[in-house]
mmCIF file of C-alpha atoms in Angstrom:
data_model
loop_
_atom_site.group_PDB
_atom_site.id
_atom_site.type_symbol
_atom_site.label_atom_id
_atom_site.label_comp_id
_atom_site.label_asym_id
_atom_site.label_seq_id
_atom_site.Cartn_x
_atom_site.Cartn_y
_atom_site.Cartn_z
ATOM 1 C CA UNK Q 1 14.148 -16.540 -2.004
ATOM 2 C CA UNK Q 2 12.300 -19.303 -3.878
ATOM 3 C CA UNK Q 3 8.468 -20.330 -2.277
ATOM 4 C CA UNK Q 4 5.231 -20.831 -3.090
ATOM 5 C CA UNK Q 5 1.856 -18.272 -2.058
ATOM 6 C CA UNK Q 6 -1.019 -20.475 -1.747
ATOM 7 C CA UNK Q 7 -4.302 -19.783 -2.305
ATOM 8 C CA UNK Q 8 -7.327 -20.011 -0.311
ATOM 9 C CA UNK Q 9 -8.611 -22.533 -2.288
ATOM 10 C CA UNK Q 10 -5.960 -24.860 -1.817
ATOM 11 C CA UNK Q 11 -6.053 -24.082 1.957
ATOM 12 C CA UNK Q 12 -9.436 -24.783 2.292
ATOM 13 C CA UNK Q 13 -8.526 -28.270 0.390
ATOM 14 C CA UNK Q 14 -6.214 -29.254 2.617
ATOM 15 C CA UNK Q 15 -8.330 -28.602 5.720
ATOM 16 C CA UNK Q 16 -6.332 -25.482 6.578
ATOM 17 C CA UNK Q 17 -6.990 -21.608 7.667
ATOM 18 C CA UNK Q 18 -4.406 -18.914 7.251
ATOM 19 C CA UNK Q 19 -4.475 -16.501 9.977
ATOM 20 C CA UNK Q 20 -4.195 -13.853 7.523
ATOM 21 C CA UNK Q 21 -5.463 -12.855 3.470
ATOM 22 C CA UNK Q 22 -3.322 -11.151 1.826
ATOM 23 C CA UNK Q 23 -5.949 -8.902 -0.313
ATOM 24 C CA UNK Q 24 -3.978 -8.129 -3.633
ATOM 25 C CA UNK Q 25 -5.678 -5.487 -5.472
ATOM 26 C CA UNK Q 26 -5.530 -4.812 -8.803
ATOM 27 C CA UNK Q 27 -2.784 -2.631 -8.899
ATOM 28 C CA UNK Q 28 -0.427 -4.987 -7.050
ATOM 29 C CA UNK Q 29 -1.846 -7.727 -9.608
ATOM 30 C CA UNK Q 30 -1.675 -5.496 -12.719
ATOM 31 C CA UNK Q 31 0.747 -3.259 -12.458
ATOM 32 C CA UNK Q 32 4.113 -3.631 -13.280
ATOM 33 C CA UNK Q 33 5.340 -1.426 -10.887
ATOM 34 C CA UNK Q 34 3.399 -2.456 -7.736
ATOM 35 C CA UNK Q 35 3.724 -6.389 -8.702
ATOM 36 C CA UNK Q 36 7.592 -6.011 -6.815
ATOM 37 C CA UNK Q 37 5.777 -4.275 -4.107
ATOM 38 C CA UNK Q 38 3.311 -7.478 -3.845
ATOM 39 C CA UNK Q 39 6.098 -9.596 -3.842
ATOM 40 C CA UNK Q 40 7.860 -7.837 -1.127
ATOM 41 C CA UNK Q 41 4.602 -8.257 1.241
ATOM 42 C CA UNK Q 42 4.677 -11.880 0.646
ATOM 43 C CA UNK Q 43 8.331 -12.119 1.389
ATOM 44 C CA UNK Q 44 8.090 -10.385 5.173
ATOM 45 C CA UNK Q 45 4.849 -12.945 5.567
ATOM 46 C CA UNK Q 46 7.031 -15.708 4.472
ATOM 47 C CA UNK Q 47 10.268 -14.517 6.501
ATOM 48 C CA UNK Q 48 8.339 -14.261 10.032
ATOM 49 C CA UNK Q 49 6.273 -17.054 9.110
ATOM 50 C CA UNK Q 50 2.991 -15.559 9.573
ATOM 51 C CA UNK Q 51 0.205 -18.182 7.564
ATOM 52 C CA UNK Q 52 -1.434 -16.627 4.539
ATOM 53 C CA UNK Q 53 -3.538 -16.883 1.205
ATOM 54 C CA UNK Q 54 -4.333 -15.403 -1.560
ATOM 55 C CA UNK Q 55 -7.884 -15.483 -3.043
ATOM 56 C CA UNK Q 56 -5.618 -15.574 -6.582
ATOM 57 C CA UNK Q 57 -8.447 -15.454 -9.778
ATOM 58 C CA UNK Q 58 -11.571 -15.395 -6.780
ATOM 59 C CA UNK Q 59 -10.480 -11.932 -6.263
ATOM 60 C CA UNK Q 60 -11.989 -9.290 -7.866
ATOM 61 C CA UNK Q 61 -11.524 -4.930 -7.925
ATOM 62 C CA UNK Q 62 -12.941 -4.044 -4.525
ATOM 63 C CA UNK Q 63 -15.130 -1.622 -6.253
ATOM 64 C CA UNK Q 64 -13.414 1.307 -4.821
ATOM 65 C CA UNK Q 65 -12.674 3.468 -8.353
ATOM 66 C CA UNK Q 66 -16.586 2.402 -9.436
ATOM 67 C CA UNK Q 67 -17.561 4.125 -5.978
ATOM 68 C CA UNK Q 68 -15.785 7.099 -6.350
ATOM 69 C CA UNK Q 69 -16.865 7.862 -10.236
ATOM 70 C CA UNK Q 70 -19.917 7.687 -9.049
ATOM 71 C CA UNK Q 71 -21.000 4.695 -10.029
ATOM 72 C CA UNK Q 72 -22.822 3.209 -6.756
ATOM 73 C CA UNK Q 73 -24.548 0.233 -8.532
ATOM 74 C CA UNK Q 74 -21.427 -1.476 -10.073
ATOM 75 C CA UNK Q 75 -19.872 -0.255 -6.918
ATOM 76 C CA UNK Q 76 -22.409 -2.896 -4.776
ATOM 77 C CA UNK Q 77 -22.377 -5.231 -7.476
ATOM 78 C CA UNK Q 78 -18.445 -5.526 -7.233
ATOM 79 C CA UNK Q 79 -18.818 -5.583 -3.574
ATOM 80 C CA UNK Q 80 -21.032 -8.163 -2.702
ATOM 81 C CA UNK Q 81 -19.495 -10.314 -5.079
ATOM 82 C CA UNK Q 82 -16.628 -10.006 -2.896
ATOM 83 C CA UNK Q 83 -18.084 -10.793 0.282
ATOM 84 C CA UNK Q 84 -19.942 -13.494 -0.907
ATOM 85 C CA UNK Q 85 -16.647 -14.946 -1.571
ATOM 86 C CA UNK Q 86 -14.958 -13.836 1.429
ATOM 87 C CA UNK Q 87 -17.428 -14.818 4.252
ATOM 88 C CA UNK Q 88 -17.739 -18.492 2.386
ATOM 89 C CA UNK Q 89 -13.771 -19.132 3.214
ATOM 90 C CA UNK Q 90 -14.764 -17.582 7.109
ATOM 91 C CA UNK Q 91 -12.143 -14.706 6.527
ATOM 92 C CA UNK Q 92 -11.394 -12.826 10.001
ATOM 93 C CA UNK Q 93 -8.318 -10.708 8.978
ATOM 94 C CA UNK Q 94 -7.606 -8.946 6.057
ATOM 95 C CA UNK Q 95 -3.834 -7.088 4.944
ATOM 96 C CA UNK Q 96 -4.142 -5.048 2.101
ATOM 97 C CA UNK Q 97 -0.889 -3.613 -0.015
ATOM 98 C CA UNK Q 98 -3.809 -0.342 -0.830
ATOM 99 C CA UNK Q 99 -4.813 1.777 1.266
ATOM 100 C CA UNK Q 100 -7.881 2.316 -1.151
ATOM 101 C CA UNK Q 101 -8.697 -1.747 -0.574
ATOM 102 C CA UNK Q 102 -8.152 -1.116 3.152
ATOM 103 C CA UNK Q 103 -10.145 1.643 3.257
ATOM 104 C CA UNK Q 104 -13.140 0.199 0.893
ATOM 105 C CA UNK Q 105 -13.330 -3.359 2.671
ATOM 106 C CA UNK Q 106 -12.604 -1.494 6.151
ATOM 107 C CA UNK Q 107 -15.224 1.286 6.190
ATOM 108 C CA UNK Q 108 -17.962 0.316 3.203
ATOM 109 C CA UNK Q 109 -18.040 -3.600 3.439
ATOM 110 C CA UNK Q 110 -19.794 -3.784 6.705
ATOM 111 C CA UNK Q 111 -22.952 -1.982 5.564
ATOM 112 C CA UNK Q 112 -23.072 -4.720 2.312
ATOM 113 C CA UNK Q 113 -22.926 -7.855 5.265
ATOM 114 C CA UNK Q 114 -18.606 -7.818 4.859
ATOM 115 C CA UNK Q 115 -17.709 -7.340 8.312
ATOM 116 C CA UNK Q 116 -13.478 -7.954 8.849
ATOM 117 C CA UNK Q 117 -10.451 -6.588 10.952
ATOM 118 C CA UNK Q 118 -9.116 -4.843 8.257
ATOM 119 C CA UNK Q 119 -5.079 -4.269 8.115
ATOM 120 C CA UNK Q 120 -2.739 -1.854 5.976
ATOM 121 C CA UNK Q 121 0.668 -3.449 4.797
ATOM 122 C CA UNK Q 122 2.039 -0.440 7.238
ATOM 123 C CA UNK Q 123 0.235 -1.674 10.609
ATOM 124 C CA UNK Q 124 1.802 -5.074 9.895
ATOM 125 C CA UNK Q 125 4.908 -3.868 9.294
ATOM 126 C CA UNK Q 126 4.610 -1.841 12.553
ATOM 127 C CA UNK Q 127 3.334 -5.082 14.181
ATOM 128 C CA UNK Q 128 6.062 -7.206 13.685
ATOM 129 C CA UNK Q 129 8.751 -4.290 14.270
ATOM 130 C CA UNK Q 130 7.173 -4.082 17.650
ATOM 131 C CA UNK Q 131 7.329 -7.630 18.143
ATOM 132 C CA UNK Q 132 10.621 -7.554 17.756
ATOM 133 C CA UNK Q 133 10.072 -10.184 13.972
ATOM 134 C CA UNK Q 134 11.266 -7.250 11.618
ATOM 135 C CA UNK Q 135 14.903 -5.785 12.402
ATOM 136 C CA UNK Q 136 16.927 -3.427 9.871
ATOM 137 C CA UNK Q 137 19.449 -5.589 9.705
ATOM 138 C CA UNK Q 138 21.516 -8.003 7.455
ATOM 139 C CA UNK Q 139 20.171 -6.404 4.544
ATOM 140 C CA UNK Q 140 20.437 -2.994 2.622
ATOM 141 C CA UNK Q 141 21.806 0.168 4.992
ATOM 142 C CA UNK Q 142 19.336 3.155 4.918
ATOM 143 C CA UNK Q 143 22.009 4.810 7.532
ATOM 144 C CA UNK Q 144 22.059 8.378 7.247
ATOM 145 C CA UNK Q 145 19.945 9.107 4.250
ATOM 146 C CA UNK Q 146 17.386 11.603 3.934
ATOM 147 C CA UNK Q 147 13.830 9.462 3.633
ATOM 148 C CA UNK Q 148 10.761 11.810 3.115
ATOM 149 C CA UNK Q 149 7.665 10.411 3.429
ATOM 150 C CA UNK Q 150 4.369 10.994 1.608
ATOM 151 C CA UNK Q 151 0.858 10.067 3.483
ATOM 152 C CA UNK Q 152 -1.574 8.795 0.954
ATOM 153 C CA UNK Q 153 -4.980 10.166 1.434
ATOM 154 C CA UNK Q 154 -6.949 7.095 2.325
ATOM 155 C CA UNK Q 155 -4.735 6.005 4.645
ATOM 156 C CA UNK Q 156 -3.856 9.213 6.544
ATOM 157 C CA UNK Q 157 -6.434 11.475 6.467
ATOM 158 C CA UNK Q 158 -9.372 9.015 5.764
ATOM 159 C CA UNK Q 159 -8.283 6.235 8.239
ATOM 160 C CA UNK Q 160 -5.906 8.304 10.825
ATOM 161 C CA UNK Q 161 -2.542 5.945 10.244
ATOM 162 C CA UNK Q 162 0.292 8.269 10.320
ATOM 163 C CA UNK Q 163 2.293 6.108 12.875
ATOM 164 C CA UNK Q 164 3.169 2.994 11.292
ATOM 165 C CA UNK Q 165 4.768 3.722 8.549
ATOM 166 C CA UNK Q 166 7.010 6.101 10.541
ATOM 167 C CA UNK Q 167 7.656 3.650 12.208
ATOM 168 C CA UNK Q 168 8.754 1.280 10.212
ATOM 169 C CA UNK Q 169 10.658 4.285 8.579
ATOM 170 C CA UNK Q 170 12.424 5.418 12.592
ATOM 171 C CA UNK Q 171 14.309 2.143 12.741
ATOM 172 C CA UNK Q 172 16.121 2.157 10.000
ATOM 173 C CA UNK Q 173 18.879 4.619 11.239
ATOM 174 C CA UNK Q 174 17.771 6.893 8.273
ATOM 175 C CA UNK Q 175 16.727 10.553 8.483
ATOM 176 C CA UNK Q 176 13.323 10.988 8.308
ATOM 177 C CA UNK Q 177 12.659 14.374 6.647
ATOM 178 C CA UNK Q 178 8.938 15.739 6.576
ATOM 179 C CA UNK Q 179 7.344 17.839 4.124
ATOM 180 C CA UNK Q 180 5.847 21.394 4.754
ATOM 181 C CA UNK Q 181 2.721 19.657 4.103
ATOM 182 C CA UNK Q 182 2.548 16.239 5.874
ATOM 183 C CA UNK Q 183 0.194 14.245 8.109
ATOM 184 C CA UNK Q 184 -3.502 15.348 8.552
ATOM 185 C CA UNK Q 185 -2.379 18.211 6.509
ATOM 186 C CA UNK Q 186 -1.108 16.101 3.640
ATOM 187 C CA UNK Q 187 -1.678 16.615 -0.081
ATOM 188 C CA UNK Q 188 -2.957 14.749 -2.343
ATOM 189 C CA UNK Q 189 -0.157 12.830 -4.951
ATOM 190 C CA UNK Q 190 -3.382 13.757 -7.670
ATOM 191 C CA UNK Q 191 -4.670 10.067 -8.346
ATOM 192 C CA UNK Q 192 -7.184 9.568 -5.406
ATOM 193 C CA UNK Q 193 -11.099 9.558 -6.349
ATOM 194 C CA UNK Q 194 -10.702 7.336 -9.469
ATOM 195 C CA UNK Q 195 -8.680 10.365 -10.794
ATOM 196 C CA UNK Q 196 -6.231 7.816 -11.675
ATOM 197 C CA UNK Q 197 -8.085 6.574 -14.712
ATOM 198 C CA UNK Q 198 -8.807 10.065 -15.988
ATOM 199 C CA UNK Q 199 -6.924 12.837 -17.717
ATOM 200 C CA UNK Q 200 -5.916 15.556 -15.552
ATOM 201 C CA UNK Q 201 -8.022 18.949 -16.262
ATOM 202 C CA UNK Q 202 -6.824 22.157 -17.324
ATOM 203 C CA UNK Q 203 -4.662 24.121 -14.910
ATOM 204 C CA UNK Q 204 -1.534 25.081 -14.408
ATOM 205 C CA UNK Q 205 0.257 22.311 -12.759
ATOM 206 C CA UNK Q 206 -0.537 18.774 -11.958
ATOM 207 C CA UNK Q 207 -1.020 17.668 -8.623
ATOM 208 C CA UNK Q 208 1.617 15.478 -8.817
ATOM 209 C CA UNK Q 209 3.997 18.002 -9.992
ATOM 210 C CA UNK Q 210 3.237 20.048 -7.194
ATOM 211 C CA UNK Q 211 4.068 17.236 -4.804
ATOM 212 C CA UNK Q 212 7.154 16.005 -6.415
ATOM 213 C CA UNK Q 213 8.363 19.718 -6.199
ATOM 214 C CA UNK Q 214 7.555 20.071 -2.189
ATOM 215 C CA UNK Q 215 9.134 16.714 -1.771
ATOM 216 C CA UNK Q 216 12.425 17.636 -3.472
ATOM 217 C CA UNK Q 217 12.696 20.727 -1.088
ATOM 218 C CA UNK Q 218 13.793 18.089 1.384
ATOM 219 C CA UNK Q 219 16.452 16.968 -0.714
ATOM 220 C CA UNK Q 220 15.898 13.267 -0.147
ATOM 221 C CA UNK Q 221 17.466 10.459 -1.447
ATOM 222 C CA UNK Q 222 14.235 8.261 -1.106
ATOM 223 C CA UNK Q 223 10.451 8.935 -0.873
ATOM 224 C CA UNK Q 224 8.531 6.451 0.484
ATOM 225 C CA UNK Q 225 5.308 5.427 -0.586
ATOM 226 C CA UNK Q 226 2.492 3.269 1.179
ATOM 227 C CA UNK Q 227 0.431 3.190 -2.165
ATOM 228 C CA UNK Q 228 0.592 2.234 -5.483
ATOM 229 C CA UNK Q 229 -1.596 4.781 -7.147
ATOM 230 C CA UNK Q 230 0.845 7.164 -4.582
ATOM 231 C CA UNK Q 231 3.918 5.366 -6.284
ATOM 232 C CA UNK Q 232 2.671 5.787 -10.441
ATOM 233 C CA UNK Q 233 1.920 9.810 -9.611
ATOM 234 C CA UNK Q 234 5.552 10.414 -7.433
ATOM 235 C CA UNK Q 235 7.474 8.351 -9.573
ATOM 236 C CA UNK Q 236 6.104 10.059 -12.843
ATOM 237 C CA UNK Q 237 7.023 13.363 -11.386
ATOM 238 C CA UNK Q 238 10.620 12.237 -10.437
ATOM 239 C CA UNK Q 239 11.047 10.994 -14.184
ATOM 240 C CA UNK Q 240 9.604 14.791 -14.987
ATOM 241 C CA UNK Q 241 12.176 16.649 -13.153
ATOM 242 C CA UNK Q 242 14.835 14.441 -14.420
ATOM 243 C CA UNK Q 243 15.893 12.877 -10.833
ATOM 244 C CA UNK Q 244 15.857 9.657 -10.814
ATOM 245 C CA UNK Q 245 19.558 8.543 -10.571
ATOM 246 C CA UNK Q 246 19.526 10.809 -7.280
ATOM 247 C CA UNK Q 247 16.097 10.052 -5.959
ATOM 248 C CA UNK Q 248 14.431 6.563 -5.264
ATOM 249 C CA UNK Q 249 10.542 5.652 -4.862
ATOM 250 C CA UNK Q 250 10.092 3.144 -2.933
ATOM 251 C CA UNK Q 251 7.444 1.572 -0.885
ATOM 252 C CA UNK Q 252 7.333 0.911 2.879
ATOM 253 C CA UNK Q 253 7.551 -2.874 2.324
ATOM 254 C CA UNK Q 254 10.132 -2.741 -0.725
ATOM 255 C CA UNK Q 255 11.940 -0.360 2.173
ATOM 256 C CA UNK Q 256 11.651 -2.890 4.895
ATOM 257 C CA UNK Q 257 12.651 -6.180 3.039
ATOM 258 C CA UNK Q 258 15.564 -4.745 1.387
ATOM 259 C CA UNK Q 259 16.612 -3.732 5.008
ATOM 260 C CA UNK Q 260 16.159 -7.187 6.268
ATOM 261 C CA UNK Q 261 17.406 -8.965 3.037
ATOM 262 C CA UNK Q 262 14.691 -10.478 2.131
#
């Protein structure tokens, strides 16, 4: 599926106003690994024809690892930069592909003059589902296999969203499989708190480890993931325990286009 993502820029040139910005993040611009998820995004925008932007090179980090090493200055700095660029292009709606993004520009923008209706790739994916725009069909079959899904801290127990990407899981015909620890009671996948630029400290497992290990107890076939520091930590632990022919990590969005063949 060949098409272009434009940028706000060019919108703005043309006269134009997406109804959504699709807010990047570095991971999803960096990362090898979260680029596909990215791309995926912009393919369900593109399929139910939803108008979007980028903010391409205008985008910067949202400041959220800065914040969270403690760093509050470079943490304002990078934020205000931000929202100097977002309130100039009159941005109402925000999706994010990181729930450490959606939880940054969500809860700590307003306070720095960045006030937005902040989304999660998940709550749009729930969104169109309901709206009957996103079917599991004519694409990939997750019929029958065991999905277990792991809640990434900034989205579950920082911002209360355990439905959506449930939900976007339920219709797939798959098994949904939970772990012991799930939901509000959740752990951590280890890279949360700007530990993800850090080496681990002594102990006698890493977090990630840990979670790979309750996940496997479920014997799935595919863990989902609504994060891409979430997807580096579980899909270093499945290459660990030697499992990835058997098991797939995948996010919500890479789950839902393949199931609509995008």
């Amino acid at each position: 599926m060949e098409f272009k993502v434009p940028t706000m820029a060019e919108l703005m040139a043309a006269g134009e106003e997406p109804e959504i910005l699709f807010w990047v993040g570095c991971a999803g611009s960096y990362d090898e690994r979260a680029q596909k998820i990215t791309r995926d995004i912009c393919k369900i925008l593109h399929h139910v024809g939803i108008k979007y932007a980028v903010l391409g090179t205008e985008e910067s980090c949202t400041g959220d690892p800065a914040k969270r090493a403690g760093n509050e200055f470079l943490f304002q700095m990078q934020a205000m930069t931000n929202i100097e660029v977002l309130n100039a292009y009159n941005i109402k709606k925000i999706v994010t592909g990181c729930p450490h993004c959606f939880n940054t520009i969500k809860n700590e923008y307003p306070g720095l003059g960045g006030t937005y209706e902040v989304i999660h790739h998940t709550q749009l994916i729930q969104d169109l589902i309901n709206e009957g725009k996103l079917k599991a069909e004519g694409g990939e079959s997750f019929k029958g296999k065991k999905i277990t899904y792991h809640d990434p801290c900034y989205l579950g127990r920082a911002n209360g969203i355990y439905e959506a990407p449930r939900k976007a899981l339920e219709v797939l015909d798959a098994q949904l499989v939970e772990m012991k620890r799930c939901k509000s009671n959740g752990l951590c996948c280890g890279a949360g708190g700007a530990q993800m630029f850090k080496e681990p400290e002594k102990g006698n497992k890493d977090i990630n480890v840990e979670r790979i290990d309750e996940a496997l107890q479920t014997n799935p076939q595919v863990i989902a993931a609504g994060c891409p520091f979430c997807m580096t930590m579980l899909s270093d632990g499945v290459k660990l325990k030697d499992k990835e022919q058997e098991v797939k990590v995948l996010d919500i969005a890479e789950i839902t286009a393949r199931a609509n063949g995008l």
